[in-house]
Amino acid sequence: MADKKLWGGRFEAGLEKWVEEFGASIAFDQKMAKYDIQGSLAHVTMLGKTGIIESAEADTIKAGLEELLKEYEAGQLVFDISNEDIHMNMESLLTEKIGSVAGKLHTARSRNDQVATDMHLYLKDKLLEVVEKLANLRQVLVDLAEENVYTIMPGYTHLQHAQPISFGHHLMAYYNMFTRDSERFEFNMKHADLSPLGAAALAGTTFPIDRQLTSDMMGFAKPYSNSLDAVSDRDFILEFLSNASILMMHMSRICEEIINWCSNEFQFVTLSDTFSTGSSIMPQKKNPDMAELIRGKSGRVYGNLIGLLTVMKSLPLAYNKDLQEDKEGMFDTAETITVAIDILAGMLKTMTVNQEHMAESTEKDFSNATELADYLASKGLPFREAHEVVGKLVLECTKAGYYLQDVPFSRYQEISDLIEEDIYLALQSKTAVERRDSLGGTGFKQVLWQIEEAKNSF
Ligand code: ARG
């Protein structure tokens, strides 16, 4: 017979090693070790206070758990796969330490509410960390935007030059995206901040437990109000994975832009050497690997979301072992996004913006065509007609090989007597940006206002 299991009473034969390995989660759920101890400390304190166990017994168990915590922090705990998961490993280590009184810890508790409690505690910490890291990233974007309010760049649609914009405006768009991400993670907290402890296996318990007390001791807002829901709910993780997926999508979009911007074709930014890598064969290469990796890692985060959604689909209430598959994707996602946010912030903070080159790229294009159409429209020509006139002129310029700002004034006069000398000023990129002063537009005043708003929100 294999090693004696904590649940071994009704069994005559043990699991074969390879079957045991298939069922075990200790390889990964040991990441929750300190939360498992925290939950056990709250539980045993409550067992003592309510008189469910003797208070001297509770004290012995507490002292044992505290020692285990110290040993865990010192990297001294050794876990064993035959104890399946973190919960049974801890109980077995506690038994080694304090003897059979350790067996009283599991009174009025099941691994089902225990594992859910651990995950809530783990995720609450991660949510705070993510929100904090996002605040740093948002700050970096605001600072960079402030330095680039007056930096002109081509605004794109369909990756074609569309209208000139302020680079600060472009950056503030991402600031807004990351602010919404942060708000989503903050809202996520509402559903992570519930205590499942005391739901026991599924139906509650006959012992006179105090769920409010354990919930308060662990710092939760309140206990779950339905025991079946408490042990079956993984919505808080799904929300995290879905919020993380949206965040990764945003990070992937800005990384894609950075990858474009530092290419030979754009040359809008130069990445710092500290965030770039070389090629093993091409000596000239300086690659935006970190941006590409963030873009690539969005795949695994989406995968984790789809993975858990699929695990949860069709699961009957309450606990099923399928739920053990909820952890690795959560850990992986938390670890992936926390480092990716820092890398992105570092990359943005250290990159050089080639302001002149960016601005120049709006000089040799037709991104001021809307200016000419608006100019005519503002003098009374119906916009549709103005659009047609300008479109024809763009075609004429394209054939002749010059731009709207190069068209001689005599030609402009032939086109329309509404056009005066001030047209050349109107066609300048800076004027085009400055005049887009509508609320939330790229006009410098609007960008300064956005930055001010953002600064006040921290
Ligand atoms: N390792 C298990 C998990 O992660 C803990 C809960 C096990 N409960 C049970 N009844 N088998 O889901």
CSV table of C-alpha atoms and ligand atoms in Angstrom, one decimal:
chain,number,residue,atom,x,y,z
A,1,MET,CA,0.0,0.0,0.0
A,2,ALA,CA,1.2,3.5,-0.8
A,3,ASP,CA,1.6,6.1,1.9
A,4,LYS,CA,-1.3,6.5,4.2
A,5,LYS,CA,-3.6,9.3,3.0
A,6,LEU,CA,-5.3,11.8,5.2
A,7,TRP,CA,-8.5,10.6,3.6
A,8,GLY,CA,-7.4,6.9,3.6
A,9,GLY,CA,-10.0,5.5,6.0
A,10,ARG,CA,-12.3,3.9,3.5
A,11,PHE,CA,-9.6,2.6,1.1
A,12,GLU,CA,-8.0,-0.8,0.9
A,13,ALA,CA,-5.6,-0.1,-1.8
A,14,GLY,CA,-3.4,3.0,-2.5
A,15,LEU,CA,-3.0,4.9,-5.7
A,16,GLU,CA,-0.3,3.9,-8.1
A,17,LYS,CA,2.5,6.6,-8.2
A,18,TRP,CA,1.7,7.7,-11.8
A,19,VAL,CA,-2.0,8.0,-11.0
A,20,GLU,CA,-1.2,10.0,-7.9
A,21,GLU,CA,1.0,12.3,-9.9
A,22,PHE,CA,-1.9,12.9,-12.3
A,23,GLY,CA,-4.2,14.0,-9.5
A,24,ALA,CA,-1.7,16.1,-7.5
A,25,SER,CA,-1.6,19.8,-7.5
A,26,ILE,CA,1.2,20.4,-5.1
A,27,ALA,CA,3.7,21.3,-7.9
A,28,PHE,CA,1.8,24.5,-8.5
A,29,ASP,CA,-0.6,25.2,-5.6
A,30,GLN,CA,2.3,25.6,-3.3
A,31,LYS,CA,2.3,29.2,-4.6
A,32,MET,CA,-0.7,29.6,-2.2
A,33,ALA,CA,1.2,28.3,0.9
A,34,LYS,CA,1.2,31.5,2.9
A,35,TYR,CA,-2.5,32.1,2.1
A,36,ASP,CA,-3.3,28.5,3.2
A,37,ILE,CA,-1.6,29.2,6.5
A,38,GLN,CA,-3.4,32.5,6.9
A,39,GLY,CA,-6.7,30.9,6.3
A,40,SER,CA,-5.9,28.1,8.8
A,41,LEU,CA,-4.9,30.7,11.4
A,42,ALA,CA,-8.2,32.4,11.1
A,43,HIS,CA,-10.1,29.1,11.1
A,44,VAL,CA,-8.4,27.8,14.2
A,45,THR,CA,-8.7,31.0,16.1
A,46,MET,CA,-12.5,30.9,15.4
A,47,LEU,CA,-12.6,27.2,16.5
A,48,GLY,CA,-11.0,28.2,19.8
A,49,LYS,CA,-13.2,31.3,20.3
A,50,THR,CA,-16.4,29.5,19.6
A,51,GLY,CA,-15.4,26.6,21.9
A,52,ILE,CA,-15.6,24.1,19.1
A,53,ILE,CA,-12.1,23.0,20.2
A,54,GLU,CA,-10.4,23.8,23.5
A,55,SER,CA,-8.6,27.1,23.5
A,56,ALA,CA,-5.3,25.5,24.6
A,57,GLU,CA,-5.6,23.2,21.5
A,58,ALA,CA,-6.2,26.2,19.3
A,59,ASP,CA,-3.1,27.9,20.8
A,60,THR,CA,-1.0,24.8,20.1
A,61,ILE,CA,-2.2,24.6,16.5
A,62,LYS,CA,-1.7,28.4,16.0
A,63,ALA,CA,1.9,28.2,17.3
A,64,GLY,CA,2.5,25.3,15.0
A,65,LEU,CA,1.1,27.2,12.0
A,66,GLU,CA,3.2,30.2,12.8
A,67,GLU,CA,6.3,28.1,12.9
A,68,LEU,CA,5.4,26.6,9.5
A,69,LEU,CA,4.9,30.1,8.1
A,70,LYS,CA,8.4,31.1,9.2
A,71,GLU,CA,9.9,27.9,7.8
A,72,TYR,CA,8.0,28.5,4.6
A,73,GLU,CA,9.4,32.0,4.3
A,74,ALA,CA,12.9,30.7,5.0
A,75,GLY,CA,12.4,28.2,2.1
A,76,GLN,CA,12.7,25.3,4.5
A,77,LEU,CA,9.4,23.5,3.9
A,78,VAL,CA,9.5,20.4,1.8
A,79,PHE,CA,6.3,19.3,0.1
A,80,ASP,CA,5.5,15.8,-0.9
A,81,ILE,CA,3.5,14.7,-3.9
A,82,SER,CA,1.9,11.9,-2.0
A,83,ASN,CA,0.2,14.5,0.1
A,84,GLU,CA,-1.5,15.7,-3.2
A,85,ASP,CA,-2.0,19.4,-2.6
A,86,ILE,CA,-0.9,22.3,-0.4
A,87,HIS,CA,-3.8,21.8,2.0
A,88,MET,CA,-2.9,18.2,2.9
A,89,ASN,CA,0.8,18.9,2.8
A,90,MET,CA,0.3,21.6,5.4
A,91,GLU,CA,-1.8,19.4,7.6
A,92,SER,CA,0.7,16.7,7.4
A,93,LEU,CA,3.6,19.0,8.2
A,94,LEU,CA,1.6,20.4,11.1
A,95,THR,CA,1.0,16.9,12.4
A,96,GLU,CA,4.8,16.1,12.2
A,97,LYS,CA,5.3,19.3,14.3
A,98,ILE,CA,2.6,19.2,17.0
A,99,GLY,CA,1.2,15.7,16.8
A,100,SER,CA,-2.3,14.4,16.5
A,101,VAL,CA,-4.0,17.6,17.9
A,102,ALA,CA,-3.3,19.0,14.3
A,103,GLY,CA,-6.1,16.8,13.2
A,104,LYS,CA,-8.6,19.2,15.0
A,105,LEU,CA,-7.7,22.0,12.6
A,106,HIS,CA,-9.9,20.5,9.9
A,107,THR,CA,-13.0,20.5,12.0
A,108,ALA,CA,-15.9,22.2,10.3
A,109,ARG,CA,-13.8,22.8,7.2
A,110,SER,CA,-13.3,21.1,3.8
A,111,ARG,CA,-10.6,21.5,1.2
A,112,ASN,CA,-13.3,22.8,-1.0
A,113,ASP,CA,-13.9,26.0,1.0
A,114,GLN,CA,-10.2,26.0,1.9
A,115,VAL,CA,-8.9,26.1,-1.7
A,116,ALA,CA,-11.5,28.7,-2.6
A,117,THR,CA,-10.4,30.8,0.3
A,118,ASP,CA,-6.7,30.5,-0.6
A,119,MET,CA,-7.4,31.6,-4.2
A,120,HIS,CA,-9.4,34.6,-3.0
A,121,LEU,CA,-6.6,35.7,-0.8
A,122,TYR,CA,-4.0,35.2,-3.5
A,123,LEU,CA,-6.0,37.1,-6.1
A,124,LYS,CA,-6.8,40.0,-3.7
A,125,ASP,CA,-3.0,40.6,-3.3
A,126,LYS,CA,-2.4,40.3,-7.0
A,127,LEU,CA,-5.2,42.7,-7.8
A,128,LEU,CA,-3.7,45.4,-5.6
A,129,GLU,CA,-0.3,44.8,-7.2
A,130,VAL,CA,-1.7,45.1,-10.7
A,131,VAL,CA,-3.6,48.3,-9.9
A,132,GLU,CA,-0.4,49.7,-8.4
A,133,LYS,CA,1.7,48.8,-11.4
A,134,LEU,CA,-0.9,50.2,-13.8
A,135,ALA,CA,-0.8,53.5,-11.9
A,136,ASN,CA,2.9,53.6,-12.6
A,137,LEU,CA,2.4,52.8,-16.3
A,138,ARG,CA,-0.3,55.5,-16.5
A,139,GLN,CA,2.0,58.0,-14.9
A,140,VAL,CA,4.7,57.2,-17.4
A,141,LEU,CA,2.3,57.8,-20.2
A,142,VAL,CA,1.1,61.1,-18.8
A,143,ASP,CA,4.7,62.3,-18.3
A,144,LEU,CA,5.6,61.3,-21.9
A,145,ALA,CA,2.4,62.9,-23.2
A,146,GLU,CA,3.3,66.1,-21.4
A,147,GLU,CA,6.7,66.2,-23.0
A,148,ASN,CA,5.1,65.7,-26.4
A,149,VAL,CA,2.0,67.9,-26.4
A,150,TYR,CA,3.5,69.9,-29.3
A,151,THR,CA,5.1,67.0,-31.1
A,152,ILE,CA,3.3,66.5,-34.4
A,153,MET,CA,2.9,63.1,-35.8
A,154,PRO,CA,0.7,61.6,-38.6
A,155,GLY,CA,-2.5,60.3,-37.2
A,156,TYR,CA,-3.5,57.1,-39.1
A,157,THR,CA,-6.6,55.3,-40.2
A,158,HIS,CA,-6.0,52.0,-42.2
A,159,LEU,CA,-2.3,52.6,-41.4
A,160,GLN,CA,-2.5,55.4,-43.9
A,161,HIS,CA,-1.6,59.0,-43.1
A,162,ALA,CA,-5.0,60.6,-42.2
A,163,GLN,CA,-4.7,63.8,-40.3
A,164,PRO,CA,-1.8,65.3,-38.3
A,165,ILE,CA,-2.1,64.9,-34.5
A,166,SER,CA,-0.2,65.6,-31.3
A,167,PHE,CA,1.9,62.7,-30.2
A,168,GLY,CA,0.8,63.6,-26.7
A,169,HIS,CA,-2.8,63.0,-27.8
A,170,HIS,CA,-1.9,59.6,-29.1
A,171,LEU,CA,-0.3,58.6,-25.8
A,172,MET,CA,-3.2,59.9,-23.8
A,173,ALA,CA,-5.5,57.5,-25.8
A,174,TYR,CA,-3.5,54.7,-24.2
A,175,TYR,CA,-3.6,56.4,-20.9
A,176,ASN,CA,-7.4,56.2,-21.1
A,177,MET,CA,-7.3,52.5,-22.1
A,178,PHE,CA,-5.1,51.6,-19.1
A,179,THR,CA,-7.3,53.7,-16.8
A,180,ARG,CA,-10.3,51.6,-17.8
A,181,ASP,CA,-8.2,48.5,-17.2
A,182,SER,CA,-7.3,49.7,-13.8
A,183,GLU,CA,-11.0,50.4,-13.0
A,184,ARG,CA,-11.9,46.9,-14.2
A,185,PHE,CA,-9.3,45.3,-11.8
A,186,GLU,CA,-10.6,47.5,-9.0
A,187,PHE,CA,-14.1,46.3,-9.7
A,188,ASN,CA,-12.8,42.7,-9.8
A,189,MET,CA,-11.9,43.2,-6.1
A,190,LYS,CA,-15.6,43.3,-5.2
A,191,HIS,CA,-16.0,39.7,-6.2
A,192,ALA,CA,-12.6,38.6,-4.9
A,193,ASP,CA,-13.3,40.1,-1.5
A,194,LEU,CA,-15.7,37.4,-0.3
A,195,SER,CA,-14.9,34.7,2.2
A,196,PRO,CA,-15.9,31.1,1.2
A,197,LEU,CA,-14.5,29.8,4.5
A,198,GLY,CA,-17.1,27.9,6.5
A,199,ALA,CA,-19.1,26.7,3.5
A,200,ALA,CA,-17.3,23.5,4.3
A,201,ALA,CA,-17.7,20.8,1.6
A,202,LEU,CA,-20.8,22.2,0.1
A,203,ALA,CA,-23.7,22.5,2.6
A,204,GLY,CA,-22.3,24.4,5.6
A,205,THR,CA,-21.7,22.6,8.9
A,206,THR,CA,-23.4,21.4,12.0
A,207,PHE,CA,-20.7,23.1,14.2
A,208,PRO,CA,-21.5,26.5,15.6
A,209,ILE,CA,-18.9,28.3,13.5
A,210,ASP,CA,-18.6,32.1,13.1
A,211,ARG,CA,-18.1,32.9,9.5
A,212,GLN,CA,-18.2,36.6,10.0
A,213,LEU,CA,-15.3,36.3,12.4
A,214,THR,CA,-13.0,34.4,10.0
A,215,SER,CA,-14.0,36.7,7.2
A,216,ASP,CA,-13.1,39.7,9.3
A,217,MET,CA,-9.8,38.1,10.5
A,218,MET,CA,-8.7,37.5,6.9
A,219,GLY,CA,-9.7,41.0,5.9
A,220,PHE,CA,-12.6,40.1,3.6
A,221,ALA,CA,-15.5,42.4,3.0
A,222,LYS,CA,-18.0,39.7,4.0
A,223,PRO,CA,-18.7,36.0,3.8
A,224,TYR,CA,-20.4,34.4,0.7
A,225,SER,CA,-24.1,34.1,1.5
A,226,ASN,CA,-24.6,30.7,-0.2
A,227,SER,CA,-22.4,27.7,0.7
A,228,LEU,CA,-22.8,26.0,-2.7
A,229,ASP,CA,-21.9,29.2,-4.5
A,230,ALA,CA,-19.0,29.7,-2.2
A,231,VAL,CA,-17.2,26.5,-3.2
A,232,SER,CA,-18.3,26.5,-6.8
A,233,ASP,CA,-17.7,30.1,-7.8
A,234,ARG,CA,-14.7,30.9,-9.9
A,235,ASP,CA,-16.2,34.1,-11.4
A,236,PHE,CA,-13.7,36.2,-9.6
A,237,ILE,CA,-10.9,34.4,-11.5
A,238,LEU,CA,-12.7,34.5,-14.8
A,239,GLU,CA,-13.1,38.3,-14.3
A,240,PHE,CA,-9.5,38.5,-13.6
A,241,LEU,CA,-8.5,36.5,-16.7
A,242,SER,CA,-10.9,38.5,-18.8
A,243,ASN,CA,-9.7,41.9,-17.4
A,244,ALA,CA,-6.1,40.6,-18.0
A,245,SER,CA,-7.0,39.7,-21.6
A,246,ILE,CA,-8.3,43.2,-22.3
A,247,LEU,CA,-5.2,44.6,-20.7
A,248,MET,CA,-2.9,42.4,-22.8
A,249,MET,CA,-4.8,43.5,-25.9
A,250,HIS,CA,-4.1,47.1,-25.0
A,251,MET,CA,-0.5,46.4,-24.3
A,252,SER,CA,-0.2,44.4,-27.5
A,253,ARG,CA,-1.6,47.4,-29.5
A,254,ILE,CA,0.8,49.9,-28.1
A,255,CYS,CA,3.7,47.4,-28.5
A,256,GLU,CA,2.7,46.8,-32.1
A,257,GLU,CA,2.9,50.6,-32.6
A,258,ILE,CA,6.3,50.8,-30.9
A,259,ILE,CA,7.5,48.0,-33.1
A,260,ASN,CA,6.4,50.0,-36.1
A,261,TRP,CA,7.7,53.3,-34.8
A,262,CYS,CA,11.2,52.0,-34.3
A,263,SER,CA,11.5,50.4,-37.7
A,264,ASN,CA,13.5,51.9,-40.5
A,265,GLU,CA,10.4,52.9,-42.3
A,266,PHE,CA,9.0,55.0,-39.4
A,267,GLN,CA,12.0,56.0,-37.3
A,268,PHE,CA,9.7,57.8,-34.9
A,269,VAL,CA,11.3,56.4,-31.7
A,270,THR,CA,14.6,54.9,-30.7
A,271,LEU,CA,14.4,52.2,-28.0
A,272,SER,CA,16.9,52.3,-25.3
A,273,ASP,CA,19.6,49.6,-25.6
A,274,THR,CA,18.5,48.4,-22.2
A,275,PHE,CA,15.2,47.2,-23.6
A,276,SER,CA,16.5,45.9,-27.0
A,277,THR,CA,18.4,42.9,-28.2
A,278,GLY,CA,20.7,42.0,-31.0
A,279,SER,CA,20.8,39.3,-33.6
A,280,SER,CA,23.2,36.3,-33.5
A,281,ILE,CA,24.0,36.7,-37.2
A,282,MET,CA,23.2,40.2,-38.3
A,283,PRO,CA,25.5,42.6,-36.5
A,284,GLN,CA,23.5,45.7,-37.3
A,285,LYS,CA,20.3,44.5,-35.7
A,286,LYS,CA,18.6,46.1,-32.7
A,287,ASN,CA,15.4,44.4,-32.2
A,288,PRO,CA,12.3,45.4,-30.1
A,289,ASP,CA,12.1,41.9,-28.6
A,290,MET,CA,10.4,43.0,-25.4
A,291,ALA,CA,7.6,44.7,-27.2
A,292,GLU,CA,7.2,41.6,-29.4
A,293,LEU,CA,7.1,39.4,-26.4
A,294,ILE,CA,4.4,41.4,-24.7
A,295,ARG,CA,2.4,41.2,-28.0
A,296,GLY,CA,3.0,37.5,-28.1
A,297,LYS,CA,2.2,36.9,-24.5
A,298,SER,CA,-1.3,38.1,-25.1
A,299,GLY,CA,-1.8,34.7,-26.6
A,300,ARG,CA,-1.2,32.8,-23.4
A,301,VAL,CA,-3.4,35.1,-21.4
A,302,TYR,CA,-6.3,34.7,-23.8
A,303,GLY,CA,-5.6,31.0,-23.7
A,304,ASN,CA,-5.9,31.0,-19.9
A,305,LEU,CA,-9.2,32.7,-20.1
A,306,ILE,CA,-10.6,30.3,-22.7
A,307,GLY,CA,-9.2,27.4,-20.8
A,308,LEU,CA,-11.0,28.3,-17.6
A,309,LEU,CA,-14.2,29.3,-19.3
A,310,THR,CA,-14.2,25.8,-20.9
A,311,VAL,CA,-13.4,24.1,-17.5
A,312,MET,CA,-16.4,25.9,-15.9
A,313,LYS,CA,-18.9,25.3,-18.7
A,314,SER,CA,-21.3,22.6,-17.7
A,315,LEU,CA,-19.8,21.9,-14.3
A,316,PRO,CA,-22.6,20.8,-12.0
A,317,LEU,CA,-22.7,22.2,-8.5
A,318,ALA,CA,-20.8,22.0,-6.2
A,319,TYR,CA,-17.0,21.1,-6.1
A,320,ASN,CA,-15.6,18.9,-8.9
A,321,LYS,CA,-12.0,18.0,-9.3
A,322,ASP,CA,-12.1,19.8,-12.7
A,323,LEU,CA,-11.8,23.0,-10.5
A,324,GLN,CA,-8.2,22.1,-9.7
A,325,GLU,CA,-7.5,23.3,-13.3
A,326,ASP,CA,-8.3,26.8,-12.3
A,327,LYS,CA,-5.0,27.6,-10.7
A,328,GLU,CA,-2.1,27.4,-13.2
A,329,GLY,CA,-3.8,29.8,-15.6
A,330,MET,CA,-4.5,32.3,-12.8
A,331,PHE,CA,-0.9,32.1,-11.5
A,332,ASP,CA,0.5,32.4,-15.1
A,333,THR,CA,-1.7,35.3,-15.9
A,334,ALA,CA,-0.8,37.2,-12.7
A,335,GLU,CA,2.9,36.6,-13.3
A,336,THR,CA,2.7,37.5,-16.9
A,337,ILE,CA,0.8,40.8,-16.6
A,338,THR,CA,2.7,42.1,-13.6
A,339,VAL,CA,6.0,41.8,-15.4
A,340,ALA,CA,4.6,42.9,-18.8
A,341,ILE,CA,3.2,46.1,-17.3
A,342,ASP,CA,6.6,47.0,-15.8
A,343,ILE,CA,8.5,46.2,-19.0
A,344,LEU,CA,6.2,48.4,-21.0
A,345,ALA,CA,6.5,51.2,-18.6
A,346,GLY,CA,10.3,50.9,-18.6
A,347,MET,CA,10.4,50.8,-22.4
A,348,LEU,CA,8.3,53.9,-22.7
A,349,LYS,CA,10.2,55.8,-20.1
A,350,THR,CA,13.6,55.1,-21.7
A,351,MET,CA,12.8,55.5,-25.4
A,352,THR,CA,13.8,58.5,-27.4
A,353,VAL,CA,11.1,60.3,-29.4
A,354,ASN,CA,12.5,61.5,-32.7
A,355,GLN,CA,10.3,64.6,-32.6
A,356,GLU,CA,11.6,66.3,-35.7
A,357,HIS,CA,11.4,63.2,-37.9
A,358,MET,CA,7.9,62.5,-36.7
A,359,ALA,CA,6.8,66.0,-37.6
A,360,GLU,CA,8.6,66.0,-40.9
A,361,SER,CA,6.7,62.9,-41.9
A,362,THR,CA,3.5,65.0,-42.0
A,363,GLU,CA,5.1,67.5,-44.4
A,364,LYS,CA,5.4,65.1,-47.3
A,365,ASP,CA,1.9,63.8,-47.4
A,366,PHE,CA,-1.7,64.7,-48.0
A,367,SER,CA,-2.8,64.6,-44.4
A,368,ASN,CA,-3.8,68.3,-44.7
A,369,ALA,CA,-6.4,67.5,-47.4
A,370,THR,CA,-9.2,67.8,-44.8
A,371,GLU,CA,-7.9,71.2,-43.9
A,372,LEU,CA,-8.4,72.5,-47.5
A,373,ALA,CA,-11.9,70.9,-47.6
A,374,ASP,CA,-12.8,72.4,-44.2
A,375,TYR,CA,-11.4,75.8,-45.3
A,376,LEU,CA,-13.8,75.8,-48.3
A,377,ALA,CA,-16.7,74.5,-46.3
A,378,SER,CA,-16.2,77.1,-43.6
A,379,LYS,CA,-16.5,79.7,-46.4
A,380,GLY,CA,-19.9,78.4,-47.4
A,381,LEU,CA,-19.2,75.7,-50.0
A,382,PRO,CA,-21.2,72.5,-49.1
A,383,PHE,CA,-18.7,70.0,-47.6
A,384,ARG,CA,-19.5,67.3,-50.2
A,385,GLU,CA,-18.5,69.7,-53.0
A,386,ALA,CA,-15.4,70.8,-51.2
A,387,HIS,CA,-14.4,67.1,-50.7
A,388,GLU,CA,-14.8,66.6,-54.5
A,389,VAL,CA,-12.7,69.7,-55.4
A,390,VAL,CA,-9.9,68.7,-53.0
A,391,GLY,CA,-10.0,65.1,-54.1
A,392,LYS,CA,-9.4,66.2,-57.7
A,393,LEU,CA,-6.6,68.5,-56.6
A,394,VAL,CA,-4.9,65.7,-54.7
A,395,LEU,CA,-5.1,63.5,-57.9
A,396,GLU,CA,-3.6,66.4,-59.9
A,397,CYS,CA,-0.8,66.8,-57.3
A,398,THR,CA,-0.1,63.1,-57.1
A,399,LYS,CA,0.4,63.0,-60.9
A,400,ALA,CA,2.6,66.1,-60.8
A,401,GLY,CA,4.6,64.9,-57.8
A,402,TYR,CA,4.0,67.6,-55.3
A,403,TYR,CA,1.7,68.3,-52.3
A,404,LEU,CA,-1.1,70.7,-51.5
A,405,GLN,CA,1.2,73.2,-49.8
A,406,ASP,CA,3.2,73.4,-53.1
A,407,VAL,CA,0.3,74.3,-55.3
A,408,PRO,CA,0.8,77.9,-56.6
A,409,PHE,CA,-1.6,80.5,-55.5
A,410,SER,CA,-2.7,81.2,-59.1
A,411,ARG,CA,-3.9,77.6,-59.3
A,412,TYR,CA,-5.8,77.9,-56.1
A,413,GLN,CA,-7.5,81.0,-57.4
A,414,GLU,CA,-8.6,79.1,-60.5
A,415,ILE,CA,-10.0,76.3,-58.3
A,416,SER,CA,-12.1,78.7,-56.2
A,417,ASP,CA,-12.3,82.3,-55.5
A,418,LEU,CA,-13.0,81.4,-51.9
A,419,ILE,CA,-9.3,80.6,-51.4
A,420,GLU,CA,-7.1,83.4,-50.1
A,421,GLU,CA,-3.4,83.7,-49.2
A,422,ASP,CA,-4.0,82.4,-45.7
A,423,ILE,CA,-4.6,78.9,-47.2
A,424,TYR,CA,-0.9,78.1,-46.8
A,425,LEU,CA,-1.0,78.7,-43.1
A,426,ALA,CA,-4.1,76.6,-42.8
A,427,LEU,CA,-2.3,73.8,-44.6
A,428,GLN,CA,0.5,73.6,-42.1
A,429,SER,CA,0.4,70.6,-39.8
A,430,LYS,CA,0.8,72.7,-36.7
A,431,THR,CA,-2.3,74.8,-37.6
A,432,ALA,CA,-4.2,71.7,-38.5
A,433,VAL,CA,-3.5,70.2,-35.0
A,434,GLU,CA,-4.0,73.5,-33.1
A,435,ARG,CA,-7.4,74.2,-34.7
A,436,ARG,CA,-8.9,70.8,-33.7
A,437,ASP,CA,-10.0,72.3,-30.5
A,438,SER,CA,-13.3,70.4,-30.2
A,439,LEU,CA,-13.7,68.7,-26.8
A,440,GLY,CA,-11.3,65.7,-26.7
A,441,GLY,CA,-9.8,66.6,-30.0
A,442,THR,CA,-6.0,66.8,-30.7
A,443,GLY,CA,-5.8,70.6,-30.4
A,444,PHE,CA,-2.9,71.5,-28.0
A,445,LYS,CA,-5.3,73.1,-25.5
A,446,GLN,CA,-7.4,69.9,-25.5
A,447,VAL,CA,-4.4,67.7,-24.9
A,448,LEU,CA,-3.2,70.0,-22.1
A,449,TRP,CA,-6.6,69.7,-20.5
A,450,GLN,CA,-6.6,65.9,-20.8
A,451,ILE,CA,-3.2,65.8,-19.1
A,452,GLU,CA,-4.4,68.1,-16.3
A,453,GLU,CA,-7.5,65.9,-15.8
A,454,ALA,CA,-5.3,62.8,-15.6
A,455,LYS,CA,-2.9,64.3,-13.2
A,456,ASN,CA,-5.7,65.3,-10.9
A,457,SER,CA,-7.1,61.7,-10.9
A,458,PHE,CA,-4.0,60.1,-9.4
B,1,ARG,N1,-6.4,20.4,-4.8
B,1,ARG,C1,-7.7,20.6,-4.9
B,1,ARG,C2,-8.0,21.8,-5.9
B,1,ARG,O1,-7.2,22.5,-6.2
B,1,ARG,C3,-8.3,21.1,-3.5
B,1,ARG,C4,-9.7,20.7,-3.3
B,1,ARG,C5,-9.8,19.3,-3.3
B,1,ARG,N2,-11.1,18.8,-2.9
B,1,ARG,C6,-11.6,17.6,-3.1
B,1,ARG,N3,-12.7,17.3,-2.6
B,1,ARG,N4,-10.9,16.8,-3.8
B,1,ARG,O2,-9.2,21.9,-6.3
